[in-house]
Amino acid sequence: MFDLYSEILLDHYRLPRNKGRLEHPTVSVEGVNPLCGDDLTFDLEFEGDVLRKVRFIGKGCAISMASASMLTEMLEGKTTAEIEHWIQNFKEFIREGEAPDGVDMGDLTALSGISKLPVRVKCATLPWTTIEEGLQRYRGT
Amino acid sequence: MKTVEEIRKDFPILQVKVNGRPLVYLDSAASSQKPQQVLNAYCRFCESRYSNVHRGVHTLGENATSDYEAARQTVATFVNAPSTKGIIFTRGTTESINLVAQAYGRKFIKHGQAILLTPLEHHANLVPWQLVAKAVGAELRFWPLASDGSLDMEAGRKLLDSHVAMVAFTHVSNVLGTITPVREIVEMSHRVGAKVLVDGAQAAPHMAVDLTDLGADFYAFSGHKMLGPTGIGVLWGKPEVLDDMDPYMTGGEMIREVWLDHATWNDLPYKFEAGTPPITEAVSLAAAIRYLDDVSMQWIESHDRMLSSLAYEKLMQEPGVTVYGPSGERGGLVTFNVEGIHPHDVAALLDREGVAIRAGHHCAQPLMRWLGVQATARASFYLYNTAEEIDELVSAIRMAKKVLQLV
């Protein structure tokens, strides 16, 4: 049986990477899961096309917080096109339960069994849909 | 008199293993499991007596109609309703409350009047009233809670003036287990001329409910929380109040005569049962009630309370666990949080041990805000649960703490 609470996931939950706020974010974006009340805010600092810094704060379950922590590690330093590509990769990964061909999901592999747990899929995807909105907002500005 | 062991044998699902462990089902407040007797009633009705009701003059039509109407009588007797005229079959508590909000509220609650609710309400007894208040220009008032989550009776009394047209509140809180003093509130409300609706979703399955004694104008409950199937619920309404209301949904069955440009309404209760009703579900609900009667509601009430106070005590003693709601008289459930573990994770980690509980805001977001939490975990009990299962709950919580390395 897939173990939701793997060591990697618990490590991100207990010691979240990039937790906190930025003083001068280019974009701040909040995501809420109305079903459970999980709530996340990302501060994004862009330099031209590159996401230089990302910080987050939030309240939620181990899955959503670990997913947010992993996301920040994955996306910091990437271009907007690369970020978009990663969002698509992640969506496919969560839907199918396995990584798209040739893609190394890194620590996110810890979420591979979530696809079989419909009630927890929203926990894992909340940070990603939030960041997607942040990206759209940045492009709109 | 059946023992818990005998009762457990009637519920096939209790033999199921979850993650290799025997199932400990502590989520009956969300939906109860069904005994073989109810499953059999469902199948036998479909196999030998099923047809649409109130239409066919063939044998099956007559059989189905008599079983459906007998189910109505069974429900009326179960809650000691003065007659079957006020027993309306709906899809569930939510539909029952919406029916009253729309068919009574929009017609009789006037601009400048008030609807009095409590912060304990499930969304189903809150949002329909928000819509009515907005539509007619009425004010929403909220009966304050005391610090333990019971109703502050003195503070409520001050809000109950002649402007109040409707008082709607839950009989038992699905989050805190608070039992509200229905009869007292009904008397206070009627004195100022207000009508009263009681949400009995968490009460009717767990205690003997006597509608004649309680005296409320409307009482709503669901079948699936009391061993019956989903898709069936009951609205009790005083016939003289129901008579003045217009139909909620319109179509077949609820009419008397229809012309191209107008129609007249059928008698109660059919006026509020448009279309083909949940026939098999009603017949199965009657089988569920027979099962409950056989065990006896008095036994169920004391059994659920015994489990609830046992769980309350054991969880209170558990380090890092916060328990919510009144410590004294309470319904058959305990709501709690484990420090350092989000309730969703608590529920998921308990599931690994085969223990099924609910986690989330329980469709009572304003109450979560009142408690100052995002969500909670809830263990709820019914006639098939045992004291040993409370120990399983506690040891599963200890396991969860271990997994998250909190101990």
XYZ file of C-alpha atoms in Angstrom:
548
model
C 0.000 0.000 0.000
C 1.181 3.513 -0.859
C 2.383 5.341 2.216
C 1.121 8.897 2.149
C 3.366 9.866 5.027
C 6.794 8.973 3.629
C 10.026 10.252 5.165
C 10.560 12.790 2.344
C 7.079 14.213 2.752
C 7.314 14.417 6.528
C 10.717 16.076 6.215
C 9.234 18.858 4.049
C 6.289 19.186 6.422
C 8.418 19.477 9.542
C 11.153 21.613 7.973
C 9.433 23.523 5.193
C 11.802 25.130 2.694
C 11.350 28.789 1.803
C 8.752 29.446 4.462
C 8.143 33.129 5.211
C 7.340 36.378 3.427
C 9.240 38.627 1.013
C 9.584 42.314 1.743
C 8.971 43.477 -1.821
C 7.231 40.720 -3.751
C 6.370 41.330 -7.396
C 3.235 39.283 -6.863
C 1.472 37.957 -3.765
C -1.147 35.301 -4.300
C -3.459 33.426 -1.932
C -5.031 30.025 -2.426
C -7.818 28.538 -0.313
C -9.408 25.112 -0.352
C -12.958 25.866 0.745
C -13.628 22.213 1.520
C -11.124 21.985 4.346
C -10.077 25.602 4.904
C -6.425 25.054 3.923
C -4.960 28.417 3.134
C -1.660 29.384 1.469
C 0.030 32.608 0.410
C 2.976 32.768 -1.985
C 5.215 35.814 -2.373
C 6.940 35.814 -5.753
C 9.854 38.023 -6.788
C 10.431 38.103 -10.518
C 13.422 39.590 -12.297
C 12.371 39.908 -15.896
C 11.380 36.431 -16.930
C 12.968 34.640 -14.004
C 11.417 33.779 -10.654
C 14.247 34.902 -8.377
C 12.648 34.214 -5.015
C 9.582 32.435 -3.714
C 8.389 32.305 -0.116
C 5.177 30.941 1.341
C 3.140 30.897 4.506
C 0.043 28.878 5.184
C -2.052 26.665 7.376
C -2.949 23.218 6.240
C -2.337 19.497 6.345
C 1.002 17.760 5.868
C 0.236 17.058 2.210
C -0.512 20.650 1.178
C 2.349 22.132 3.195
C 4.904 19.590 1.959
C 3.711 20.049 -1.611
C 4.184 23.826 -1.246
C 7.660 23.380 0.188
C 8.703 21.053 -2.630
C 7.238 23.434 -5.178
C 9.388 26.328 -3.995
C 12.554 24.208 -4.270
C 11.564 23.145 -7.736
C 10.616 26.519 -9.177
C 13.023 29.053 -7.721
C 15.375 30.294 -10.447
C 13.188 29.024 -13.292
C 11.806 31.115 -16.170
C 8.066 31.668 -16.522
C 7.984 29.228 -19.457
C 9.767 26.599 -17.382
C 7.395 27.177 -14.465
C 4.420 26.734 -16.738
C 5.921 23.549 -18.060
C 6.408 22.270 -14.491
C 2.818 23.062 -13.572
C 1.695 20.947 -16.544
C 4.105 18.172 -15.548
C 2.745 18.202 -12.018
C -0.878 18.091 -13.139
C -0.152 15.106 -15.357
C 1.828 13.445 -12.566
C -1.025 13.801 -10.063
C -3.632 12.665 -12.587
C -1.723 9.629 -13.850
C 0.193 8.711 -10.701
C 3.470 8.636 -12.622
C 5.898 11.174 -13.991
C 5.635 12.243 -17.633
C 8.207 10.409 -19.816
C 11.758 11.379 -19.071
C 10.888 13.821 -16.285
C 12.538 13.516 -12.876
C 9.998 14.683 -10.316
C 12.597 14.830 -7.545
C 11.106 14.933 -4.037
C 7.631 15.267 -5.567
C 7.814 11.530 -6.272
C 6.668 11.213 -2.649
C 3.200 12.300 -3.869
C 2.931 9.583 -6.530
C 0.096 7.638 -4.840
C -2.135 10.682 -4.329
C -3.880 10.061 -7.647
C -5.667 7.140 -5.957
C -6.921 9.328 -3.088
C -9.424 11.739 -4.639
C -10.091 13.554 -1.350
C -6.412 14.367 -0.919
C -5.668 15.388 -4.551
C -6.892 18.908 -3.756
C -4.427 19.139 -0.853
C -1.496 18.302 -3.134
C -2.568 20.554 -6.001
C -3.554 23.655 -4.003
C -0.014 25.152 -4.017
C 0.294 24.498 -7.746
C -3.010 26.051 -8.736
C -2.138 29.009 -6.513
C 1.239 29.495 -8.171
C -0.437 29.175 -11.580
C -2.674 32.084 -10.661
C 0.354 34.053 -9.478
C 2.062 33.473 -12.800
C -1.007 34.590 -14.743
C -1.194 37.689 -12.601
C 2.488 38.473 -13.221
C 1.997 38.117 -16.963
C -1.061 40.351 -16.775
C 0.888 43.149 -15.094
C -32.911 -7.522 24.175
C -29.957 -7.622 21.790
C -26.388 -7.258 23.009
C -23.851 -5.078 21.139
C -22.226 -8.279 19.863
C -25.558 -9.433 18.421
C -26.202 -6.000 16.933
C -22.759 -6.014 15.306
C -23.536 -9.322 13.595
C -26.452 -7.642 11.806
C -24.117 -5.189 10.044
C -22.227 -6.938 7.218
C -19.860 -3.983 6.693
C -18.392 -4.410 10.175
C -16.660 -7.552 8.840
C -14.725 -5.457 6.317
C -10.995 -5.023 6.827
C -9.481 -1.595 6.198
C -5.764 -1.551 5.489
C -5.573 -5.054 6.893
C -7.174 -4.025 10.190
C -10.730 -4.664 11.440
C -12.885 -1.643 10.613
C -13.589 0.714 13.518
C -16.376 2.858 12.105
C -16.638 6.121 14.051
C -18.333 8.297 11.424
C -22.030 7.607 11.926
C -22.859 11.298 12.387
C -21.953 11.691 8.703
C -23.799 8.548 7.652
C -24.655 5.371 9.499
C -24.141 1.806 8.296
C -27.102 -0.409 7.444
C -28.128 -3.717 9.022
C -28.975 -6.805 6.980
C -32.654 -6.303 7.894
C -32.717 -2.960 6.020
C -30.762 -4.336 3.053
C -33.216 -7.247 2.898
C -36.240 -4.945 3.046
C -34.806 -2.917 0.154
C -34.206 -6.021 -1.974
C -37.469 -7.778 -1.149
C -39.539 -4.726 -1.964
C -37.794 -4.399 -5.338
C -38.076 -8.135 -5.972
C -41.745 -8.611 -5.228
C -43.780 -5.469 -4.551
C -42.227 -2.538 -6.438
C -44.150 -0.183 -8.674
C -44.941 3.521 -8.773
C -47.351 4.735 -6.097
C -50.750 6.462 -6.076
C -51.288 5.866 -9.796
C -51.522 2.278 -10.923
C -54.660 0.306 -10.161
C -52.821 -2.941 -10.754
C -51.790 -5.223 -7.909
C -48.184 -4.041 -7.702
C -49.324 -0.423 -7.707
C -51.576 -1.186 -4.764
C -48.872 -3.135 -2.915
C -46.289 -0.389 -3.371
C -48.781 2.318 -2.353
C -49.782 0.484 0.787
C -46.123 -0.167 1.750
C -45.221 3.479 1.079
C -48.128 4.788 3.165
C -47.407 2.227 5.881
C -43.863 3.656 5.979
C -45.358 7.092 6.593
C -47.340 5.680 9.509
C -44.194 3.993 10.873
C -42.356 7.325 10.786
C -45.268 9.164 12.420
C -45.417 6.639 15.260
C -41.619 6.692 15.669
C -41.520 10.446 16.364
C -45.001 10.536 17.969
C -46.434 12.898 15.371
C -50.118 13.660 15.972
C -51.014 12.416 12.453
C -49.493 11.256 9.184
C -50.810 14.387 7.454
C -47.763 16.386 8.507
C -45.200 13.715 7.547
C -43.626 14.701 4.227
C -41.041 12.486 2.597
C -38.130 14.490 1.175
C -34.625 13.617 -0.006
C -33.155 14.488 3.389
C -32.777 17.088 6.114
C -31.338 19.631 3.682
C -34.324 19.412 1.360
C -36.715 19.502 4.325
C -35.215 22.759 5.600
C -35.085 24.296 2.132
C -38.748 23.420 1.704
C -39.662 25.373 4.838
C -37.347 28.282 4.007
C -38.784 28.637 0.521
C -42.426 27.661 0.965
C -42.961 29.197 4.403
C -40.188 31.790 4.690
C -40.656 33.593 1.413
C -44.406 33.791 1.860
C -44.773 34.637 5.532
C -41.554 36.306 6.727
C -41.870 40.007 6.029
C -39.520 42.907 5.466
C -38.205 44.153 8.827
C -38.908 40.896 10.655
C -36.131 38.675 11.985
C -34.958 35.069 11.667
C -33.222 33.789 14.793
C -30.558 31.104 14.313
C -27.609 29.847 16.377
C -23.875 29.656 15.593
C -24.199 25.869 15.982
C -26.038 25.479 12.703
C -24.942 23.169 9.953
C -24.771 25.051 6.625
C -28.078 23.397 5.655
C -29.868 25.320 8.414
C -27.986 28.570 7.789
C -27.614 29.248 4.079
C -31.322 28.730 3.167
C -32.209 31.384 5.776
C -29.548 33.752 4.458
C -31.270 33.570 1.058
C -34.739 34.096 2.539
C -33.524 37.050 4.626
C -32.007 38.637 1.539
C -35.075 37.982 -0.606
C -37.656 39.397 1.812
C -35.495 41.966 3.613
C -35.457 40.224 6.987
C -32.750 40.444 9.625
C -30.648 37.447 10.696
C -30.022 37.157 14.427
C -27.806 34.679 16.240
C -28.433 33.155 19.635
C -25.111 33.512 21.516
C -23.201 30.504 22.821
C -21.810 30.083 26.314
C -18.097 29.277 26.531
C -18.691 25.501 26.553
C -20.722 25.615 23.345
C -24.166 25.380 24.911
C -26.801 28.031 24.157
C -26.659 31.079 26.414
C -30.345 31.064 27.365
C -30.410 34.528 28.970
C -28.684 36.186 26.002
C -31.037 34.388 23.608
C -34.105 35.510 25.516
C -33.102 39.139 24.909
C -33.049 38.598 21.138
C -36.439 36.957 21.101
C -38.804 39.889 20.608
C -41.964 40.392 18.581
C -39.956 41.066 15.394
C -38.822 37.443 15.291
C -40.858 35.474 12.755
C -38.834 32.250 12.683
C -36.506 30.495 15.108
C -34.473 27.722 13.469
C -31.905 25.665 15.352
C -30.373 22.254 15.678
C -31.520 19.700 18.247
C -28.004 18.239 18.583
C -24.862 19.940 17.246
C -23.003 17.789 14.701
C -19.730 19.346 15.871
C -19.927 19.943 19.616
C -22.555 17.393 20.593
C -24.492 20.169 22.333
C -28.102 19.192 23.038
C -30.386 22.225 22.841
C -33.425 22.645 25.123
C -36.004 22.384 22.329
C -39.182 22.499 24.411
C -38.075 25.560 26.347
C -37.117 27.440 23.164
C -40.374 26.432 21.458
C -42.366 27.868 24.383
C -40.324 31.071 24.433
C -40.670 31.488 20.645
C -44.394 30.821 20.494
C -44.905 33.423 23.218
C -43.614 36.118 20.815
C -45.537 34.633 17.877
C -42.555 33.075 16.082
C -42.625 29.736 14.266
C -39.974 27.154 15.139
C -37.992 24.784 12.927
C -35.778 22.152 14.520
C -32.980 20.405 12.618
C -33.195 16.891 14.029
C -30.572 15.276 11.766
C -28.337 14.356 14.720
C -31.157 13.781 17.209
C -33.747 11.507 15.581
C -31.233 8.648 15.084
C -29.980 8.803 18.676
C -32.825 9.592 21.069
C -36.545 9.132 21.429
C -38.026 12.209 19.746
C -41.581 13.096 20.731
C -42.900 15.732 18.326
C -46.166 16.154 20.198
C -44.255 16.914 23.382
C -41.631 19.177 21.729
C -44.304 21.280 20.037
C -42.122 22.675 17.216
C -43.859 23.767 14.016
C -41.336 21.991 11.794
C -38.917 19.142 12.451
C -36.459 17.772 9.859
C -34.341 14.605 9.732
C -32.627 12.168 7.348
C -32.907 8.423 6.771
C -29.258 7.664 6.047
C -28.097 8.726 9.521
C -30.527 6.276 11.186
C -29.678 2.982 9.456
C -31.789 3.797 6.382
C -30.734 4.485 2.805
C -29.652 7.820 1.326
C -32.139 9.930 -0.629
C -34.911 9.797 1.969
C -35.669 12.280 4.699
C -38.618 13.612 6.589
C -40.148 16.968 7.177
C -42.745 17.084 9.910
C -44.904 20.191 9.807
C -48.015 21.155 11.739
C -50.818 20.514 9.248
C -52.429 23.899 9.897
C -49.142 25.632 9.037
C -48.454 23.428 6.008
C -51.982 24.091 4.748
C -51.272 27.814 4.415
C -48.057 27.276 2.478
C -47.780 27.059 -1.286
C -46.077 24.029 -2.859
C -42.274 23.982 -2.895
C -41.866 21.901 -6.026
C -44.610 21.382 -8.540
C -45.459 18.619 -10.982
C -47.172 15.278 -10.674
C -48.852 13.995 -7.511
C -49.001 17.358 -5.718
C -51.959 18.592 -7.787
C -55.674 18.113 -7.472
C -56.895 19.591 -10.730
C -54.908 21.158 -13.536
C -56.189 23.400 -16.290
C -54.006 24.942 -18.983
C -53.640 28.168 -17.048
C -53.985 27.205 -13.378
C -54.061 24.346 -10.891
C -55.274 23.449 -7.423
C -53.322 21.549 -4.814
C -53.640 18.070 -3.450
C -54.220 17.455 0.259
C -51.421 17.091 2.767
C -48.922 15.548 2.706
C -49.067 14.993 -1.074
C -49.055 18.730 -1.772
C -45.344 18.691 -0.915
C -44.376 15.452 -2.652
C -44.120 16.426 -6.317
C -43.114 13.735 -8.766
C -42.350 10.108 -8.029
C -41.240 9.967 -4.399
C -38.348 7.868 -3.034
C -40.531 4.759 -2.709
C -37.986 2.003 -2.064
C -36.095 4.358 0.234
C -39.213 5.116 2.300
C -40.028 1.425 2.656
C -36.414 0.738 3.708
C -36.489 3.630 6.175
C -39.507 1.951 7.792
C -37.433 -1.242 8.121
C -34.650 0.824 9.736
C -37.151 2.264 12.210
C -38.420 -1.207 13.065
C -34.813 -2.209 13.738
C -34.250 0.855 15.966
C -37.526 0.178 17.826
C -36.529 -3.428 18.315
C -33.281 -2.350 19.969
C -35.149 0.552 21.631
C -34.282 4.235 21.394
C -33.791 4.410 25.168
C -31.049 1.811 24.956
C -29.448 3.530 21.952
C -29.492 6.897 23.689
C -27.778 5.622 26.827
C -25.322 3.488 24.820
C -24.272 6.448 22.613
C -23.905 8.710 25.645
C -21.860 6.109 27.492
C -19.467 5.878 24.510
C -19.391 9.639 24.089
C -18.497 10.367 27.708
C -15.954 7.535 27.737
C -14.296 8.966 24.610
C -14.487 12.487 26.052
C -12.713 11.380 29.250
C -10.051 9.318 27.504
C -9.247 12.012 24.942
C -9.112 14.689 27.655
C -6.404 12.663 29.384
C -4.398 12.261 26.183
C -1.440 14.682 25.982
C -1.695 17.191 23.118
C -5.379 16.465 22.466
C -7.945 19.277 22.742
C -11.595 18.266 23.080
C -14.408 20.678 22.209
C -17.969 21.034 23.418
C -19.843 20.612 26.696
C -18.503 18.136 29.236
C -21.902 17.166 30.640
C -24.908 15.961 28.685
C -23.918 15.562 25.033
C -24.809 13.720 21.851
C -22.940 10.622 20.686
C -19.865 12.293 19.277
C -16.556 13.852 20.296
C -14.765 16.568 18.350
C -11.070 17.112 18.941
C -7.718 18.233 17.614
C -4.260 16.780 18.081
C -1.617 19.412 18.617
C 0.797 19.573 15.701
C -1.284 17.401 13.369
C -3.813 18.825 10.919
C -7.186 17.040 11.285
C -6.947 15.739 7.718
C -3.691 14.081 8.612
C -5.204 12.749 11.858
C -8.030 11.134 9.862
C -5.666 9.760 7.209
C -3.272 8.345 9.809
C -6.153 6.793 11.796
C -7.389 5.225 8.587
C -4.081 3.359 8.352
C -5.129 1.671 11.612
C -8.600 0.902 10.254
C -10.263 3.697 12.264
C -12.730 5.797 10.238
C -13.409 9.300 11.579
C -14.435 12.597 10.004
C -12.127 15.578 9.562
C -12.808 19.039 8.225
C -15.167 21.886 8.999
C -18.220 19.562 9.162
C -20.241 21.997 7.030
C -20.233 24.368 10.001
C -17.654 27.005 9.081
C -19.019 29.750 11.375
C -18.709 27.347 14.315
C -15.084 26.592 13.353
C -14.441 30.343 13.499
C -16.124 30.498 16.891
C -13.804 27.707 18.097
C -10.857 29.535 16.529
C -9.773 26.542 14.482
C -9.544 25.781 10.792
C -10.978 22.309 11.110
C -11.429 19.515 13.623
C -11.454 15.736 13.815
C -14.654 14.041 14.957
C -15.401 10.554 16.222
C -19.108 9.736 16.305
C -20.798 6.697 17.770
C -23.843 4.550 17.211
C -25.470 1.401 18.474
C -22.874 -0.898 16.864
C -19.819 0.742 18.504
C -18.100 -0.657 21.579
C -15.948 0.619 24.446
C -13.015 -1.362 22.990
C -13.291 0.729 19.838
C -12.678 3.871 21.917
C -9.409 2.280 23.013
C -8.621 1.601 19.339
C -9.252 5.280 18.641
C -6.884 6.378 21.395
C -4.132 3.986 20.356
C -4.502 5.059 16.705
C -4.047 8.691 17.811
C -0.867 7.672 19.657
C 0.327 5.959 16.490
C -0.378 9.121 14.469
C 1.747 11.156 16.873
C 4.527 8.623 16.489
C 4.403 8.789 12.679
C 4.688 12.575 12.760
C 7.424 12.198 15.393
C 5.581 14.295 17.956
C 6.403 11.750 20.649
